[in-house]
XYZ file of C-alpha atoms in Angstrom:
601
model
C -0.745 2.714 -11.214
C -3.274 0.099 -10.170
C -5.641 3.569 -8.505
C -5.287 4.994 -11.512
C -6.788 1.655 -13.190
C -9.443 1.991 -10.894
C -9.075 6.498 -11.423
C -10.323 5.705 -14.940
C -12.467 2.724 -14.620
C -15.136 4.496 -12.867
C -14.342 8.230 -14.734
C -17.460 9.109 -15.567
C -20.026 8.163 -13.158
C -20.625 10.829 -11.524
C -21.920 12.882 -14.300
C -24.062 10.538 -14.934
C -21.338 9.655 -18.430
C -21.558 5.507 -18.795
C -18.607 5.042 -16.858
C -14.971 3.849 -18.233
C -12.476 6.328 -19.769
C -12.376 5.463 -23.494
C -10.774 7.603 -26.174
C -13.015 10.686 -27.621
C -14.357 8.883 -30.909
C -15.258 5.778 -29.244
C -18.582 4.678 -29.912
C -19.162 1.979 -27.050
C -21.513 3.176 -25.146
C -20.763 0.055 -22.176
C -22.341 0.982 -18.592
C -18.980 0.163 -17.420
C -16.584 -0.413 -20.508
C -13.661 -1.321 -17.790
C -16.427 -3.880 -15.898
C -18.039 -3.768 -12.204
C -14.596 -5.416 -10.319
C -12.401 -3.583 -9.082
C -8.526 -3.422 -10.372
C -6.253 -4.192 -7.326
C -3.369 -5.048 -5.991
C -2.055 -7.389 -3.949
C 1.564 -7.901 -0.894
C 2.142 -11.257 -1.411
C 5.209 -11.912 1.038
C 5.931 -13.279 4.194
C 4.460 -12.425 8.201
C 6.975 -11.005 9.352
C 6.292 -8.596 7.368
C 3.335 -8.128 7.461
C 0.171 -10.640 8.827
C -0.433 -13.778 6.906
C -4.514 -13.674 8.780
C -6.909 -11.110 9.436
C -8.547 -12.906 12.493
C -6.182 -13.777 15.470
C -5.464 -17.088 16.453
C -6.807 -18.076 19.978
C -6.785 -17.118 23.542
C -4.436 -21.058 22.728
C -3.200 -22.774 25.948
C 0.558 -22.963 26.588
C 1.484 -19.847 27.545
C 4.088 -19.333 29.781
C 3.745 -19.161 33.614
C -0.215 -21.059 32.693
C -1.288 -18.546 30.742
C -3.719 -18.445 27.577
C -2.102 -16.970 23.471
C -3.555 -15.092 21.613
C -1.725 -15.136 17.819
C -3.177 -11.203 16.369
C -4.805 -10.656 13.120
C -4.308 -7.483 10.836
C -7.600 -6.365 12.269
C -6.098 -6.412 16.290
C -3.319 -4.630 15.204
C -4.387 -2.190 12.981
C -6.947 -1.192 15.654
C -3.417 -1.194 18.177
C -2.649 -4.212 20.331
C -0.577 -4.412 21.941
C 0.851 -5.779 24.709
C -0.682 -3.565 27.897
C -2.957 -2.531 25.952
C -5.033 -0.082 27.815
C -8.063 1.873 25.447
C -10.542 2.444 24.432
C -11.738 -0.566 23.005
C -13.152 -3.287 25.345
C -12.602 -6.836 23.343
C -8.719 -5.099 23.102
C -8.160 -4.881 26.155
C -9.332 -8.522 27.406
C -7.466 -10.430 24.922
C -4.548 -8.213 25.839
C -3.873 -10.386 29.656
C -3.518 -12.834 27.098
C 0.275 -13.489 25.969
C 0.501 -11.830 22.873
C 2.748 -12.698 20.075
C 2.802 -9.995 17.823
C 4.768 -10.263 13.522
C 4.411 -8.557 11.118
C 1.960 -4.632 10.541
C -0.216 -4.658 7.548
C -0.635 -1.077 7.158
C 2.092 -0.788 4.364
C 0.745 1.578 2.270
C 1.840 4.645 4.275
C 0.999 7.530 1.673
C -2.010 8.523 -0.413
C -0.780 7.798 -4.580
C -2.166 10.364 -5.462
C -2.016 13.413 -2.773
C 0.344 11.440 -0.608
C -1.446 11.884 2.314
C -0.512 10.130 5.480
C -2.345 6.643 5.567
C -0.968 5.284 8.762
C 1.825 6.486 10.961
C 5.437 4.250 11.606
C 5.443 3.836 14.721
C 8.603 5.566 15.642
C 6.235 7.850 14.450
C 6.771 11.857 12.933
C 9.671 12.932 12.830
C 10.873 16.985 12.032
C 9.016 19.252 9.027
C 5.678 20.012 8.446
C 3.425 16.941 8.845
C -1.107 16.754 7.948
C -3.270 15.019 9.078
C -6.806 14.177 8.462
C -9.760 11.886 10.414
C -12.948 11.003 9.992
C -15.266 10.205 12.062
C -18.918 10.806 13.684
C -21.078 13.233 15.813
C -19.072 15.607 18.009
C -19.156 18.878 17.561
C -20.656 20.486 14.275
C -19.614 23.727 14.409
C -15.910 25.089 13.250
C -12.525 25.309 15.605
C -9.177 26.759 15.089
C -5.477 25.367 16.265
C -5.943 27.415 19.321
C -9.015 25.127 20.375
C -6.187 22.263 20.568
C -3.305 21.638 23.013
C 0.601 21.019 21.734
C 0.991 16.959 22.075
C 4.072 17.996 23.197
C 7.040 20.050 23.537
C 8.691 20.018 20.915
C 5.209 19.512 18.098
C 3.352 23.469 17.016
C -0.433 22.830 16.001
C -0.663 25.352 13.051
C -3.383 24.771 12.035
C -6.584 22.718 12.282
C -10.090 22.684 10.438
C -13.423 20.936 9.691
C -14.707 20.023 6.022
C -18.364 18.543 6.387
C -19.262 15.107 4.638
C -23.172 14.849 5.681
C -23.252 13.072 9.772
C -19.715 12.893 9.084
C -16.845 15.599 8.985
C -13.285 15.557 9.511
C -10.597 17.400 10.888
C -7.128 18.482 9.646
C -4.407 19.492 11.514
C -0.926 20.534 10.768
C 1.913 20.318 12.975
C 6.149 21.178 13.152
C 8.301 19.024 14.402
C 11.333 20.776 14.769
C 14.614 18.734 14.701
C 15.352 15.812 16.819
C 11.211 16.376 17.692
C 9.285 12.852 16.821
C 6.029 12.229 17.476
C 5.322 8.976 18.448
C 2.539 6.424 16.663
C 0.738 5.267 20.330
C 1.207 9.321 21.305
C -0.567 10.254 18.375
C -2.930 7.982 20.086
C -3.418 9.072 22.795
C -3.050 12.480 21.981
C -6.871 12.157 19.723
C -8.312 10.198 23.705
C -7.544 13.176 24.870
C -7.928 15.616 22.694
C -11.344 14.881 20.849
C -12.800 14.125 24.063
C -12.074 17.387 25.593
C -12.779 19.199 22.196
C -14.756 18.013 18.819
C -17.091 16.082 21.374
C -20.777 18.003 23.235
C -21.779 16.457 26.598
C -25.013 14.288 24.120
C -22.994 13.348 21.516
C -19.140 11.865 21.461
C -16.668 12.450 18.332
C -16.629 8.456 17.081
C -12.787 8.097 14.867
C -13.645 6.035 12.273
C -10.608 5.190 11.532
C -8.866 1.731 13.121
C -7.407 5.034 15.330
C -6.166 7.357 14.654
C -2.306 6.762 13.440
C -3.653 4.524 10.907
C -6.396 7.692 9.538
C -6.651 6.172 5.857
C -6.943 2.418 7.878
C -11.236 1.350 7.732
C -13.004 -1.828 9.424
C -15.554 -3.140 8.220
C -17.878 -4.791 11.077
C -20.803 -7.328 10.978
C -23.675 -7.909 13.243
C -23.768 -11.748 14.134
C -26.784 -13.377 15.068
C -26.105 -13.136 18.912
C -25.869 -9.057 17.525
C -22.482 -8.725 18.733
C -19.881 -6.332 16.526
C -17.314 -8.423 14.739
C -14.728 -7.562 12.659
C -14.882 -9.015 9.331
C -12.014 -6.695 6.725
C -10.637 -3.270 5.773
C -11.003 -1.283 3.080
C -7.930 1.818 3.468
C -10.210 5.515 1.524
C -7.694 8.408 2.039
C -8.708 10.855 4.100
C -8.154 14.301 2.515
C -11.633 16.100 1.750
C -8.681 17.931 -0.935
C -7.069 14.865 -2.519
C -7.760 13.660 -6.978
C -9.713 10.177 -5.077
C -12.691 12.717 -3.323
C -13.342 13.850 -5.943
C -14.919 10.986 -8.005
C -17.671 8.624 -7.358
C -16.933 4.732 -7.111
C -18.752 1.703 -6.470
C -18.210 -1.649 -7.332
C -20.159 -5.406 -8.408
C -19.524 -8.665 -6.033
C -21.470 -11.999 -6.993
C -22.921 -11.160 -3.260
C -23.119 -7.863 -0.856
C -22.752 -7.424 1.595
C -26.933 -6.338 1.973
C -27.789 -9.823 2.080
C -25.491 -11.220 5.677
C -27.830 -13.026 6.709
C -30.688 -13.428 4.358
C -32.312 -16.537 3.959
C -31.533 -18.375 0.527
C -34.460 -18.150 -1.605
C -33.914 -14.354 -0.503
C -30.382 -14.704 -2.020
C -31.154 -16.452 -5.119
C -34.197 -13.554 -6.160
C -30.831 -11.065 -5.114
C -29.132 -12.409 -7.831
C -31.111 -12.805 -10.169
C -31.690 -8.895 -9.378
C -35.300 -9.155 -8.534
C -34.790 -7.030 -5.019
C -31.624 -5.362 -6.841
C -32.446 -1.379 -5.673
C -31.598 1.399 -9.057
C -29.119 3.289 -7.701
C -28.668 6.825 -9.468
C -25.920 6.369 -12.138
C -25.962 1.996 -11.715
C -27.709 -0.006 -13.523
C -30.142 -2.959 -12.096
C -28.336 -6.426 -13.054
C -30.545 -8.777 -14.220
C -29.385 -12.712 -14.926
C -25.963 -12.071 -13.806
C -24.135 -13.178 -10.602
C -22.991 -9.768 -9.307
C -24.643 -6.507 -6.981
C -24.079 -4.057 -6.146
C -21.177 -3.685 -2.853
C -22.012 -2.045 -0.109
C -20.711 1.337 0.664
C -19.335 1.666 4.005
C -20.587 5.018 5.799
C -18.581 6.880 6.520
C -17.291 7.222 1.887
C -21.114 5.756 0.712
C -22.552 9.357 -1.423
C -26.035 11.229 0.325
C -27.932 8.213 0.930
C -26.349 6.325 -1.384
C -25.261 2.519 0.091
C -23.897 1.729 -2.954
C -21.336 4.865 -4.517
C -18.461 5.620 -2.680
C -18.344 9.932 -2.455
C -13.917 9.046 -2.599
C -12.445 6.524 -4.637
C -10.547 3.443 -2.825
C -7.258 2.325 -2.040
C -7.487 -0.418 -3.545
C -4.455 -2.812 -1.697
C -4.935 -5.996 0.037
C -2.033 -6.273 2.271
C -2.759 -8.755 4.201
C -2.761 -12.953 2.633
C -5.934 -13.933 3.313
C -6.587 -10.665 1.323
C -5.244 -11.756 -1.789
C -6.981 -15.271 -1.733
C -9.929 -14.263 -1.125
C -10.108 -10.633 -2.567
C -8.300 -12.284 -5.723
C -6.723 -8.983 -6.734
C -5.737 -8.212 -10.510
C -1.747 -8.173 -9.627
C 0.504 -9.717 -6.370
C 3.532 -8.664 -5.513
C 5.279 -11.087 -3.960
C 8.593 -12.741 -2.398
C 10.110 -16.572 -3.894
C 10.006 -18.238 -0.162
C 6.155 -17.899 -0.228
C 5.877 -20.108 -3.728
C 6.541 -22.570 -0.615
C 3.045 -22.098 1.088
C 1.075 -23.356 -2.270
C 1.914 -27.040 -1.119
C 1.173 -25.792 2.594
C -1.997 -23.196 2.277
C -5.383 -25.094 0.278
C -6.586 -20.867 0.430
C -3.683 -19.974 -1.626
C -5.070 -22.129 -5.213
C -7.565 -19.204 -5.342
C -4.297 -17.342 -7.157
C -5.046 -19.116 -9.965
C -8.306 -19.135 -10.099
C -9.145 -22.624 -8.775
C -12.478 -21.015 -6.406
C -16.499 -22.411 -6.648
C -18.283 -20.362 -3.970
C -18.240 -16.638 -2.545
C -19.162 -15.762 1.056
C -20.814 -12.304 1.343
C -17.703 -11.153 4.138
C -15.081 -13.058 3.208
C -14.626 -13.208 -0.071
C -13.360 -15.457 -2.725
C -12.591 -19.853 -1.939
C -13.166 -22.660 -3.057
C -15.058 -25.483 -1.429
C -13.426 -27.464 0.405
C -11.407 -24.314 2.442
C -13.793 -21.405 3.558
C -12.893 -18.481 5.135
C -13.748 -17.757 7.465
C -12.559 -15.521 11.504
C -11.217 -18.504 12.412
C -8.280 -19.553 9.819
C -6.535 -23.016 8.771
C -9.272 -25.219 9.568
C -8.003 -29.100 9.983
C -9.459 -31.686 6.699
C -12.540 -30.503 5.203
C -14.436 -28.101 5.659
C -17.611 -27.066 2.567
C -18.342 -23.486 3.254
C -17.588 -20.779 6.715
C -21.017 -21.409 9.576
C -24.261 -20.230 9.254
C -26.659 -18.598 11.364
C -27.893 -21.736 10.576
C -29.503 -24.165 8.361
C -31.255 -22.159 5.439
C -29.044 -19.105 6.750
C -27.323 -18.727 3.677
C -24.234 -16.200 3.345
C -21.976 -17.926 0.153
C -23.069 -18.288 -3.911
C -21.554 -20.429 -6.223
C -20.088 -18.484 -8.889
C -17.718 -19.718 -11.867
C -13.402 -20.386 -11.227
C -11.626 -17.358 -12.781
C -8.995 -17.820 -15.843
C -5.485 -17.921 -14.164
C -2.866 -15.905 -14.248
C -1.513 -15.171 -17.774
C 1.215 -12.802 -17.112
C 3.873 -13.583 -14.639
C 6.845 -10.534 -14.160
C 10.126 -12.837 -12.766
C 13.329 -10.200 -11.471
C 16.227 -11.583 -11.495
C 16.811 -14.184 -13.494
C 20.222 -15.375 -12.819
C 20.731 -16.468 -10.175
C 18.941 -19.168 -10.880
C 22.692 -20.448 -11.550
C 23.082 -20.413 -7.768
C 21.449 -22.657 -4.919
C 18.597 -19.648 -4.373
C 17.814 -21.055 -7.909
C 18.108 -24.970 -7.078
C 15.287 -24.485 -5.229
C 13.364 -22.014 -7.202
C 13.173 -23.612 -9.879
C 11.017 -26.877 -8.439
C 8.114 -24.145 -7.629
C 8.171 -22.400 -10.531
C 7.929 -25.544 -12.674
C 4.440 -25.966 -10.847
C 3.645 -22.494 -10.913
C 4.280 -22.476 -14.522
C 1.863 -25.805 -14.244
C -0.882 -24.156 -12.642
C -1.061 -20.565 -15.047
C -0.825 -22.723 -18.047
C -5.213 -24.455 -19.464
C -7.619 -24.743 -22.062
C -9.831 -22.855 -24.314
C -11.499 -25.097 -26.979
C -8.715 -27.642 -27.610
C -6.135 -25.536 -28.257
C -3.432 -24.925 -24.530
C -2.585 -21.770 -22.968
C 0.800 -20.422 -21.256
C 1.087 -17.470 -19.411
C 3.720 -15.271 -20.223
C 7.260 -13.780 -18.821
C 8.541 -11.059 -18.577
C 11.841 -11.076 -16.542
C 15.011 -8.910 -16.001
C 18.479 -10.553 -14.828
C 21.309 -8.635 -14.418
C 23.475 -10.417 -17.302
C 22.327 -11.875 -20.961
C 25.126 -13.681 -21.503
C 24.023 -17.760 -21.511
C 20.175 -15.904 -21.488
C 18.714 -18.335 -24.127
C 20.034 -21.906 -21.966
C 18.976 -20.372 -18.350
C 15.524 -19.391 -20.305
C 15.549 -23.290 -21.629
C 16.126 -24.842 -18.510
C 13.740 -23.189 -16.240
C 10.394 -22.785 -18.375
C 10.950 -24.538 -21.899
C 10.442 -20.996 -23.574
C 12.345 -19.361 -26.181
C 13.519 -16.799 -25.711
C 12.829 -12.765 -26.612
C 15.880 -10.176 -25.305
C 14.591 -6.082 -25.409
C 16.378 -3.579 -26.139
C 18.002 -6.281 -28.934
C 21.223 -6.144 -29.892
C 22.258 -3.476 -31.933
C 24.359 -2.653 -34.475
C 26.904 -0.142 -32.891
C 27.819 0.521 -29.183
C 26.842 3.595 -29.429
C 23.014 2.776 -30.005
C 21.850 1.569 -26.970
C 17.807 2.181 -27.215
C 17.902 3.719 -23.289
C 20.306 5.729 -24.622
C 22.160 7.344 -27.662
C 26.276 8.485 -26.971
C 28.148 10.944 -28.431
C 31.044 13.422 -28.647
C 29.838 16.814 -27.219
C 31.768 19.521 -24.932
C 31.564 19.615 -21.938
C 30.201 22.806 -21.128
C 27.864 22.654 -23.790
C 24.887 22.658 -21.934
C 22.606 23.164 -25.392
C 21.957 19.204 -25.669
C 20.380 17.104 -23.468
C 22.950 14.221 -21.027
C 24.546 13.292 -18.576
C 28.588 14.201 -17.752
C 30.320 12.051 -16.332
C 33.771 14.401 -15.003
C 36.963 11.949 -13.787
C 39.452 13.476 -10.774
C 42.642 12.068 -12.160
C 44.969 13.844 -7.728
C 48.013 11.654 -8.244
C 50.116 10.945 -5.126
C 47.666 12.125 -2.450
C 45.987 8.575 -1.391
C 42.109 7.992 -1.005
C 41.126 10.505 1.317
C 42.434 13.265 0.767
C 40.258 14.179 -3.418
C 36.655 12.891 -0.621
C 37.751 15.552 1.020
C 37.984 18.316 -1.259
C 35.331 17.299 -3.768
C 32.157 16.454 -1.033
C 33.703 19.662 0.602
C 33.324 21.644 -2.760
C 29.905 20.229 -3.726
C 28.326 19.850 -0.798
C 29.719 23.919 -0.723
C 27.803 24.598 -4.098
C 24.281 23.226 -3.167
C 23.844 25.183 -0.665
C 25.393 28.691 -2.431
C 22.501 28.045 -4.764
C 19.972 27.581 -2.301
C 20.356 30.881 -0.753
C 21.059 32.620 -4.068
C 18.574 30.975 -6.923
C 14.334 30.501 -7.402
C 13.865 27.160 -5.109
C 11.880 26.684 -9.004
C 14.877 26.785 -10.984
C 16.724 24.282 -8.930
C 17.171 20.872 -9.098
C 15.319 18.997 -6.678
C 17.882 16.164 -6.347
C 20.673 16.662 -4.258
C 21.630 14.643 -2.398
C 24.610 13.951 -2.214
C 25.474 9.836 -2.975
C 28.918 8.558 -2.866
C 29.187 4.631 -3.686
C 32.396 1.966 -1.471
C 33.095 -1.418 -2.278
C 33.000 -2.813 1.421
C 31.987 -1.263 4.754
C 35.696 -0.487 6.228
C 35.943 2.674 2.609
C 32.173 3.508 4.279
C 33.268 3.422 8.068
C 36.212 5.836 6.256
C 34.651 8.344 4.083
C 31.844 9.143 7.205
C 34.714 9.503 9.614
C 36.187 12.388 6.627
C 32.209 13.530 6.574
C 32.111 14.219 10.562
C 35.287 15.551 11.042
C 38.156 16.546 8.448
C 35.113 17.619 5.499
C 33.495 20.758 8.271
C 37.532 21.621 8.946
C 37.624 21.613 5.434
C 34.249 23.930 4.481
C 35.768 26.314 7.478
C 39.356 26.597 5.953
C 38.124 28.133 2.802
C 34.834 29.698 2.854
C 35.325 30.563 7.068
C 31.618 32.249 8.302
C 29.330 30.973 5.146
C 30.833 27.439 5.249
C 27.463 24.718 5.414
C 26.818 23.670 8.837
C 26.450 19.293 7.350
C 24.613 19.331 11.242
C 21.495 21.480 9.926
C 19.137 18.849 8.985
C 16.415 21.145 7.199
C 12.869 19.052 6.696
C 11.747 16.972 3.625
C 10.640 20.095 2.569
C 14.420 21.222 1.235
C 15.981 21.272 -1.887
C 19.702 20.334 -0.607
C 19.589 16.995 1.792
C 21.958 15.685 3.452
C 24.278 13.129 1.713
C 24.338 9.807 2.156
C 26.541 6.943 2.316
C 26.178 3.840 0.782
C 27.907 0.482 0.720
C 26.954 -0.591 -2.833
């Protein structure tokens, strides 16, 4: 949804029209109708899921055996830092000599929301079926390549297709592989395969193929670097781009406005002030020159710059912030959080930006408030006015106006406030509610809550106790129990296929016990699905063919699983003979008839 918002925000930019989707009868001619700042979604969860910091901490003394300990950041993990790392990144090789503390995975968006192209491969790797990987690289050979040029990665993995796409100086290798049943191509094996094959096939004596993504198993994650005062290259952040050249996101131009562009990092304060006034802004094709606004056009990562424009992208990035530092300093439009993170509000000074409490913007690291700056060394002890610059005359930051706090809060599991979890979370809910309030003129405004609950009994009293708010229930109670807003109940014949709806079938099997109906019914359903798959046009089949069983206890689930492994296959052979379905035949994800999935719920 957020990616779709971004597409609509820049719609028309490629054609030189005023950017931003608008109805056909709309007469507004704003150059960017929906604003220059991007729509973005942030993930604010525990460190076991995704790292809290972009940059690592350390090495610090105190490791076992007198060794130093290094706490890896999201950028280190994206680039492949692990115990015993021996890859092509010399700085990571040096860090791997310490005792490593690695937790979480920043690559939480694994597939493109527009075309489903792979953005990140999980550590366990790719399984059975056909998969296409897209690698964006610079340099190397400019000619085409074929699948015969590449060696098979391992037993069970076959290269079916390989093609090159050109975009200026950059190229994209689209590689399609097929994996046999029970074969796996792990993430670290993909990294090693790229290092070997890119040098052998894509590189030349005078030009090496340089992968632009963080690493081969993270083809959609691109690290953003800058040069420090010593000229060394340092990682600052990362962006997520779909590497598929045929993706819908690659058919649209994109641009965003920020208070201070990365272009002015390390410039004098006078130069920055001139840039903020638009005195040094260069007009880009399709982008207006900004005068008198505290906004500039952001620099686009080089692999995705459109032509010679450094401020216009040839592809829309996937607007996701998966690391706490990004959530704090990019200030996304939507934040998805778990309630345990609310406790960090009392310990994490940077978390104030979630409520619009910002005063400055750093060209490399983003928004912050004075006293709690971002940077390469997170969580500074004590007060610090701004990130360190090159010298006293260097301006890497500028002043900004504070934001409005969140206006809408979507809350799940409201009924849990009656238990011990609610007793604790309720304290933080009160604080969050207060931090989201603001004054508009002489009038106080409050956030709106939309909450879901498993029960509506005493919901009004619950809401009054927790939020001190009036309750409006949706959908409202109806006059008839048959009119439930989401569904309308009416009697119809079971064989009447002309009327849409869900058919409920009850099976009465007296004297048969609990297991016999499972064997007979599941066997019939599984075999009938197989018969339809073999004798029906795939386009006419219902895509949801997985048989799901629900159980009240683990013991019942274990019993059904035993039936699935032994009794059901034997019953199928007894009833269908040689044409019985092989339940051990796990087909690819493209298959219409999936395996059974016993579930305890």
